[in-house]
Structures are given as C-alpha cells and as structure tokens.
C-alpha positions as MATLAB code, in Angstrom:
seq = 'MKKIELKKIFILVTCILFFLPSCIPSNKSVQTISFMITGDPSERQAYIDLVEGFNEIHPEIHVEITHIPSARDYRTRLATEFAAGNPPDITLWNYRRYANFAASGLFEPLGPYINSSDIIQPEDFYPIAIEAFTWQGELMCIPQNISSLVVYYNQNIFDTAGIPYPSNDWTWDDFVKTAITLTKDFDNDGTIDQYGLGTEISLYRLAPFIWQNEAALVDNVDNPNRLTLSRPPSLEALQWFVDLRQIHGVIPDRVEETAMDSESRFVGGITAMFLNSRVGVPSYREIESFAWDVAPLPRNKTSAGVLHSDAYCMSKATQDKKAAWTFIEYANSFEGQSLIAQSGRTVPSMIEVAESPAFLAPTQRPVNSRIWLDTVSTLQLVPVISTWQEIESTANEEIERAVYGEITAEEAAQLIFARTEEYFLLGVTAQNK';
ca = [
      97.246  145.056  155.812;
     100.165  143.503  157.639;
     103.409  142.902  155.790;
     103.278  139.194  156.625;
      99.853  138.874  154.911;
     101.056  140.719  151.791;
     104.030  138.427  151.614;
     101.785  135.331  151.801;
      99.555  136.665  149.025;
     102.580  137.425  146.816;
     103.953  133.919  147.340;
     100.523  132.376  146.556;
     100.067  134.372  143.339;
     103.608  133.562  142.210;
     102.990  129.853  142.749;
      99.713  129.956  140.846;
     101.290  131.790  137.910;
     104.237  129.411  137.848;
     102.341  126.124  138.028;
      99.079  126.983  136.255;
     100.323  126.613  132.639;
     101.244  123.010  133.239;
      97.742  122.285  134.510;
      95.828  123.939  131.670;
      95.258  121.915  128.458;
      97.081  123.089  125.371;
      95.371  125.769  123.326;
      96.155  123.798  120.192;
      92.709  122.524  119.160;
      91.931  119.393  117.177;
      90.661  120.217  113.690;
      87.739  118.163  112.373;
      87.135  117.409  108.692;
      84.309  115.334  107.251;
      84.791  112.510  104.766;
      81.906  110.686  103.081;
      82.366  107.271  101.442;
      80.346  104.461   99.941;
      80.998  100.770   99.408;
      80.710   97.348  101.005;
      81.970   96.500  104.525;
      85.481   95.691  103.292;
      85.747   99.111  101.641;
      84.478  100.803  104.774;
      87.107   99.008  106.846;
      89.811  100.032  104.376;
      88.937  103.692  104.862;
      88.838  103.260  108.628;
      92.352  101.807  108.410;
      93.356  104.753  106.227;
      92.097  107.257  108.786;
      93.821  105.415  111.629;
      97.098  105.488  109.715;
      96.611  109.203  109.086;
      95.902  109.903  112.766;
      99.185  108.328  113.799;
     100.965  111.034  111.826;
      98.437  113.842  112.275;
      96.734  113.521  115.671;
      95.803  117.195  115.413;
      93.276  116.438  112.628;
      90.153  114.390  113.319;
      88.575  112.781  110.237;
      84.885  112.099  110.684;
      83.765  109.294  108.332;
      80.203  108.930  107.089;
      79.577  105.650  105.295;
      76.649  105.262  102.879;
      76.495  101.585  101.791;
      74.508  102.140   98.583;
      76.271  103.984   95.757;
      72.929  105.342   94.542;
      72.042  106.637   98.024;
      75.540  108.094   98.295;
      75.105  110.151   95.144;
      71.627  111.270   96.202;
      72.888  112.315   99.623;
      75.780  114.271   98.132;
      73.537  116.037   95.623;
      71.254  117.091   98.468;
      74.048  118.302  100.725;
      75.881  120.190   97.984;
      72.599  121.857   96.996;
      72.006  122.839  100.623;
      75.490  124.357  100.900;
      76.753  122.007  103.606;
      78.612  119.207  101.796;
      81.261  116.981  103.369;
      84.782  118.388  103.188;
      86.099  115.401  101.225;
      84.210  113.049   98.932;
      85.044  110.330   96.437;
      83.806  110.783   92.881;
      83.928  108.699   89.730;
      85.156  110.691   86.756;
      81.882  109.986   84.930;
      79.913  111.839   87.595;
      81.973  114.698   88.970;
      81.633  117.044   85.968;
      78.285  118.554   86.933;
      79.690  119.597   90.315;
      82.932  120.859   88.807;
      80.974  122.913   86.255;
      78.994  124.466   89.106;
      82.177  125.516   90.922;
      81.516  123.287   93.915;
      85.016  121.778   94.153;
      88.278  123.342   95.278;
      90.847  122.879   92.471;
      93.671  120.715   93.802;
      96.304  121.424   91.154;
      97.988  124.189   93.177;
      98.074  121.949   96.248;
      99.720  118.954   94.578;
     102.163  121.156   92.656;
     103.509  122.536   95.950;
     103.462  119.176   97.763;
     106.634  117.549   99.066;
     104.872  114.163   99.206;
     103.083  113.647   95.890;
     103.369  115.100   92.390;
     101.194  114.647   89.268;
     103.849  112.543   87.544;
     103.573  109.934   90.313;
     100.218  108.882   88.865;
      99.085  107.227   85.654;
      98.550  110.077   83.163;
      95.088  108.958   82.062;
      93.825  109.178   85.652;
      95.156  112.726   85.955;
      93.545  113.566   82.618;
      90.176  112.235   83.776;
      90.047  114.718   86.650;
      91.470  117.730   84.842;
      88.633  120.184   84.407;
      89.125  123.098   82.018;
      92.864  123.094   82.490;
      92.909  122.557   86.269;
      93.418  119.344   88.197;
      90.210  119.256   90.183;
      90.539  116.053   92.242;
      93.333  113.569   93.025;
      92.702  110.119   91.484;
      92.742  107.252   93.917;
      92.522  104.344   91.494;
      92.740  103.279   87.880;
      90.856  100.174   86.876;
      89.500   98.680   83.696;
      86.929   96.158   82.656;
      88.180   92.556   82.807;
      86.704   89.087   82.463;
      86.358   87.247   85.757;
      86.096   83.509   85.151;
      85.225   80.441   87.197;
      88.177   78.084   86.828;
      86.185   75.088   88.086;
      83.633   75.473   85.293;
      86.412   75.686   82.704;
      88.114   72.614   84.192;
      84.889   70.595   84.200;
      84.258   71.489   80.547;
      87.856   70.629   79.679;
      88.594   73.902   77.931;
      91.641   76.115   78.475;
      91.471   79.288   80.507;
      91.191   82.561   78.516;
      94.493   83.717   77.068;
      95.814   87.258   77.256;
      95.332   87.724   73.509;
      91.970   86.065   72.883;
      89.572   87.456   70.284;
      85.857   88.230   70.041;
      85.359   84.878   68.299;
      87.237   83.037   71.070;
      85.156   84.859   73.663;
      81.803   84.047   72.052;
      82.716   80.398   71.375;
      83.794   79.986   74.995;
      80.558   81.550   76.281;
      78.477   79.278   74.010;
      80.339   76.175   75.163;
      79.829   77.040   78.821;
      76.107   77.860   78.542;
      74.374   74.685   79.715;
      70.908   73.202   80.178;
      72.081   70.253   82.227;
      68.697   68.523   82.643;
      67.357   69.315   79.145;
      64.204   70.943   80.499;
      64.513   73.984   78.260;
      65.804   76.238   81.027;
      69.436   77.332   81.112;
      71.114   76.194   84.334;
      74.524   77.746   83.713;
      75.229   80.802   81.595;
      78.531   81.308   79.856;
      78.548   85.045   80.494;
      77.090   87.722   82.712;
      77.339   91.470   82.338;
      75.675   94.724   83.161;
      73.791   95.926   80.104;
      74.978   99.504   79.698;
      76.749  102.011   77.505;
      79.729  101.817   79.869;
      80.072   98.075   79.242;
      79.545   98.524   75.516;
      82.094  101.349   75.076;
      85.328   99.297   74.960;
      83.856   96.964   72.334;
      83.015   99.967   70.160;
      86.621  101.149   70.413;
      87.884   97.616   69.732;
      86.012   97.788   66.423;
      88.008  100.947   65.628;
      84.811  102.938   65.969;
      83.837  106.088   67.840;
      81.551  106.483   70.820;
      80.982  110.219   70.213;
      81.553  112.605   67.329;
      84.189  114.705   69.117;
      86.164  113.379   72.051;
      86.897  116.784   73.627;
      83.616  118.546   72.881;
      81.059  115.874   71.993;
      77.756  116.780   70.373;
      76.266  113.336   69.954;
      76.693  109.602   70.435;
      77.622  107.882   67.183;
      76.153  104.416   67.681;
      74.243  104.651   64.391;
      77.454  104.918   62.337;
      78.360  101.570   60.710;
      81.477  100.577   62.713;
      79.827  101.576   66.012;
      76.558   99.892   65.069;
      78.463   96.696   64.247;
      79.813   96.651   67.816;
      76.367   97.339   69.259;
      74.937   94.512   67.139;
      77.676   92.152   68.364;
      76.791   93.076   71.962;
      73.061   92.556   71.304;
      73.754   89.200   69.655;
      75.247   87.859   72.890;
      71.627   87.466   73.960;
      69.590   87.475   70.796;
      71.677   85.114   68.648;
      73.950   83.220   71.029;
      71.830   83.174   74.204;
      74.916   83.262   76.440;
      73.561   85.868   78.897;
      70.264   85.791   80.845;
      67.103   87.419   79.521;
      65.421   90.336   81.302;
      63.214   88.157   83.522;
      66.115   85.945   84.585;
      68.387   88.939   85.246;
      65.681   90.547   87.383;
      65.190   87.357   89.364;
      68.938   86.955   89.982;
      71.481   89.429   88.637;
      74.551   88.185   86.781;
      77.001   89.064   89.536;
      75.034   86.952   92.025;
      74.990   84.132   89.483;
      78.778   84.361   89.126;
      79.321   84.380   92.898;
      76.904   81.467   93.181;
      78.942   79.425   90.700;
      76.303   79.261   87.937;
      77.857   81.735   85.493;
      81.213   80.986   83.895;
      82.407   84.516   83.091;
      81.488   87.970   84.351;
      82.546   91.419   83.154;
      83.513   93.785   85.954;
      86.182   96.215   87.134;
      88.406   95.728   90.193;
      85.478   96.648   92.450;
      84.348   93.033   92.758;
      87.572   91.611   94.176;
      86.886   92.021   97.935;
      83.580   90.165   97.614;
      84.945   87.502   95.288;
      87.810   86.776   97.671;
      85.183   85.441  100.066;
      84.146   82.734   97.589;
      85.067   79.289   98.906;
      83.202   77.001   96.502;
      85.360   77.579   93.420;
      88.623   79.052   92.179;
      88.602   82.106   89.912;
      90.919   84.463   88.098;
      90.781   87.334   85.600;
      91.563   87.748   81.917;
      91.708   90.840   79.712;
      88.802   91.775   77.492;
      88.928   89.993   74.155;
      90.234   92.070   71.263;
      88.824   92.615   67.812;
      90.423   94.945   65.252;
      92.385   96.435   68.100;
      92.667   96.194   71.889;
      90.814   98.721   74.028;
      89.575   99.127   77.566;
      87.480  101.694   79.401;
      88.814  103.631   82.365;
      87.263  103.179   85.814;
      88.616  105.786   88.235;
      87.581  107.543   91.436;
      89.200  110.539   93.092;
      89.297  112.501   96.311;
      87.619  115.881   95.816;
      87.591  118.811   98.234;
      84.437  120.884   98.571;
      84.771  124.574   97.829;
      82.801  125.208  101.033;
      85.416  123.464  103.194;
      86.452  125.781  106.033;
      89.811  124.233  106.873;
      91.226  123.545  103.441;
      94.737  123.010  104.761;
      93.577  120.163  107.023;
      91.463  118.648  104.234;
      94.398  118.743  101.818;
      96.677  117.164  104.421;
      94.345  114.153  104.504;
      93.949  113.946  100.705;
      97.723  114.195  100.356;
      98.241  111.333  102.820;
      95.502  109.211  101.233;
      97.294  109.439   97.892;
     100.795  108.958   99.241;
     102.565  105.622   98.916;
     101.465  104.662  102.418;
      97.866  105.786  101.995;
      97.263  104.122   98.646;
      98.968  100.960   99.899;
      96.482  100.730  102.771;
      93.508  100.989  100.424;
      95.053   98.591   97.897;
      95.329   95.884  100.546;
      91.515   95.707  100.652;
      91.613   94.391   97.075;
      89.179   97.072   95.933;
      91.450   99.332   93.905;
      94.081   99.350   91.235;
      96.232  102.168   92.668;
      96.598  105.272   90.532;
     100.084  105.818   91.955;
     102.384  103.868   89.677;
     104.807  102.842   92.425;
     102.019  101.359   94.559;
     100.442   99.572   91.593;
     103.764   97.840   90.942;
     104.171   96.843   94.597;
     103.061   93.732   96.537;
     100.388   95.866   98.224;
      98.420   95.585   94.980;
      99.865   92.595   93.154;
      99.464   90.482   96.327;
     100.810   87.226   94.870;
      99.290   85.111   97.648;
      95.735   86.360   97.046;
      93.238   86.134   94.211;
      93.237   87.118   91.476;
      96.555   85.581   90.515;
      96.571   87.569   87.277;
      96.263   91.017   88.880;
      99.016   92.320   86.646;
      96.552   92.273   83.752;
      95.204   95.608   84.987;
      98.674   97.131   84.693;
      99.538   95.503   81.381;
      96.419   96.961   79.746;
      96.687  100.540   81.036;
      97.988  101.684   77.655;
      94.742  100.527   75.995;
      92.411  102.512   78.262;
      90.154  105.230   76.933;
      87.822  107.735   78.605;
      84.129  108.203   78.134;
      83.344  111.930   77.732;
      83.757  114.130   80.791;
      80.646  116.287   80.414;
      78.266  117.709   83.016;
      75.257  115.852   81.580;
      76.954  112.483   81.083;
      74.937  110.803   83.819;
      71.707  111.627   81.973;
      73.209  110.646   78.615;
      74.413  107.320   79.942;
      71.212  106.370   81.762;
      69.111  107.230   78.700;
      71.339  105.190   76.406;
      71.249  102.285   78.854;
      67.467  102.025   78.549;
      67.588  101.605   74.776;
      70.582   99.248   74.822;
      68.715   97.054   77.306;
      65.644   96.998   75.062;
      67.792   95.877   72.135;
      69.662   93.206   74.107;
      66.373   91.827   75.416;
      64.808   91.711   71.959;
      62.248   94.483   72.281;
      63.778   96.619   69.495;
      66.579   96.154   66.979;
      70.119   97.399   67.485;
      69.602   99.957   64.709;
      66.401  101.236   66.313;
      68.203  101.526   69.644;
      71.001  103.552   68.057;
      68.551  105.982   66.450;
      66.536  106.386   69.642;
      69.698  106.977   71.661;
      70.729  109.745   69.282;
      67.312  111.416   69.428;
      66.820  111.098   73.177;
      70.297  112.299   74.203;
      70.681  115.195   71.773;
      69.324  117.755   74.241;
      71.666  116.606   77.003;
      74.671  117.213   74.777;
      73.390  120.701   73.999;
      73.038  121.481   77.705;
      76.310  119.879   78.797;
      79.540  121.607   79.800;
      82.708  119.678   79.009;
      86.099  119.487   80.659;
      87.629  121.199   77.637;
      85.270  124.186   77.452;
      86.971  127.444   78.490;
];
C-alpha cells in the first residue's frame, strides 16, 4: 500500500476517534422507578406536580406514576402485585393497613436511610406519625401527613337557624343539641329534609369518642388481645354514638344513607355537619353554593382525636433502592410536602411545612385549618396489628346494625368481641419482637 494511502487512513481514523465521543449519547442511563397512588383528580394532579418538581432536580430518575382512582381498587391491586412478587417500587399506605405487609417482610425499612439523610431527619416530623410507622423497632415508611377527625359545618345553615358556629371547646351535649336543632322536616311530611349530622358508621369514627369518655378501645395498646367495647365506659360511648340515630334521629337511617351517602348530602347543602379528616378539603373547596369551615371534635370527660396518616413505603423487591429513596426523600422534604399540601388534601407530617402558608393557606377554605395543628397533642392511634383490617371491618358491621336499630349497643359489643377474637390471636403487632 502506498504511503499516501496509509497517511489518509491514519488521518481518517484519528478524526473519527477524536470527534466520535461528542456524537455518541452519554452512557449515563435514566433510572425508572414506579409509584402507585390513589385519590381524586386533585390528588392525582398534586402527585404529578410533585414528580415534575423532583425531575427538575433529578432528571436522571424517571418516576412512572400509576393512578388508581378507587381506594378499594388500589388496595386490591397492591395485594395482587405484592403477592405476585412484582409490586410498585413506592406506594402510599395508611398506618391502619400497612402492618400485614410489614409483618410479611415486603417493605424495605427506611430508618437507616433517613438517619443518614442530609435533607430530612425523624425529628422533623410529628412524633406520633413516626410512631405509627415504626414496626418492631424500625421506621418502616416515611409519613406524609398527619390528620385527625374534625367537624365540617355548613355556615349558611347555621346562619339561617340563627345559632353560633361551633366553638373550639364545645361538649358532647353542645354537639347533640346543635345536631337536633339543625335536623329539619321543612314541609312537615314526616320525611327529614335536612339532617344535623352525617358520618361514616365505623369503629374508626367511634374510637375518639371512646377515648373522650376516658375509656379503652383495646385491652392492651401495644399488644392487644381484644376490643373492649363491652366494658362500661367504652359501652357508654358506643351507646352515645348509637343514640345519634336511635334516640336523637340526627343522622340518616340505613335506607337513606344507601340512597345518598352523608358526604354527598353535606356537599349538596342538606346536611349541617359532617365528620371527616382532611381528605375532603379538595372536593369541598369546589363548593360554590355555601360557605363552610371546620371545628374540633366535641369533648366529653377529656379531649381526644384519632390519627389519620399515610406514608411512602419502599418495596423490598425494588431493584434501584437508591433511586427510590431519593424520590421518597424529596417527597418528604420541605419542598415536596409543600407541593402536596397546596392541593388541600394533607396536613403535612413535617412540622415546618404544617406551620407554613403552604398548609395554613389563609386565603382558602377552611379558614380554621390551624385546628388540625392545635389538636395534634390529643391524637391517639388505633392498634397497629397485621389483622386490623379484618378486625375493623367486622366491628363495623355490628356497629352499623346497632346504629340502625337492628340490635342493641350491648349486643353489638358482645358480638364484636366474639367475632374478632380469632383475628387478634392471628395478628402480629408492631411491638412484637
């Protein structure tokens, strides 16, 4: 081969080697993690905003969101995918429902991750929320929110009736008298047109009233063996709850509730008060026909509330745990929790965010958002036990029967004890070693 041809080849190869790296895409690949959520359209949008904010800082991590509108379908889908061994990398769990998965070793403990974080630390969060997701000595998931049950009330109905809005220190008697006053049959046809109160009929709704009567929900808070609704102070609270329908008639009967649930009645302006957590705020902010606000639960012998809290959990099967933690860490940072709080859906578990305008939002309803923060010290937990979902659903059936007059409160308490005993025997608790 001629020297001139060798020289041309050498020059060509040198040029290719010199310029080629700038033409080839970077070897740094984008990592993909999966994130499954549930909730209404406003919640979905809040998580989309969260992911967009995360991507501005971490473009190297792609978060793939799957949205399941129905909470029931969400739980069913997760149970199926965890059982099949291919769960999403990150999921949101209520503390009442994560225990069965934690007991089965399906979550990656997040205590070591947060303890070594430069962005968040356990002390940044309300202690009770951290406690709720501490499983057998390890922080299993990072709490996103901390809510409690409050009384939403229609200010227009109160104004029309000429009665004052609920105070921050009202009592059971005040509460019942108000509900009676605001329950109306306007046309005297024997059918109630406006109820004073609406509520889900459940053990979860009943629990804070049991505690307010200085009574116990279970025999042992850390390692419960039974529900104690048949004990006198607890039974008194159950009877008071049952009497809301059976004696006072301030909530709909079973047929009416089936035809139109109490939340729909509240949104429609035909129920004066409704018990709910913070979850209802995004929907209620869309109400244009009346003004509304929130009040604390009424107190009895003492003040008490029940914790509502969800957390980000990482699946044990997650391949890229570092990327998954990076997202969870951001989601629970000041910026991340602020983005979610702006949707109205959550009471942030991070104390600094809860005290900020991102949550308190003085220009938006409810005006009295601070009530969630002022009552944090009164919150209590229902048991964190792997069979709690079965215990709660079984108890709900009997409480409903009592409220709707099919059995007495005492009969309901005895049936609840008998029907849930096996679930307590089978359950694993957060305190068991």
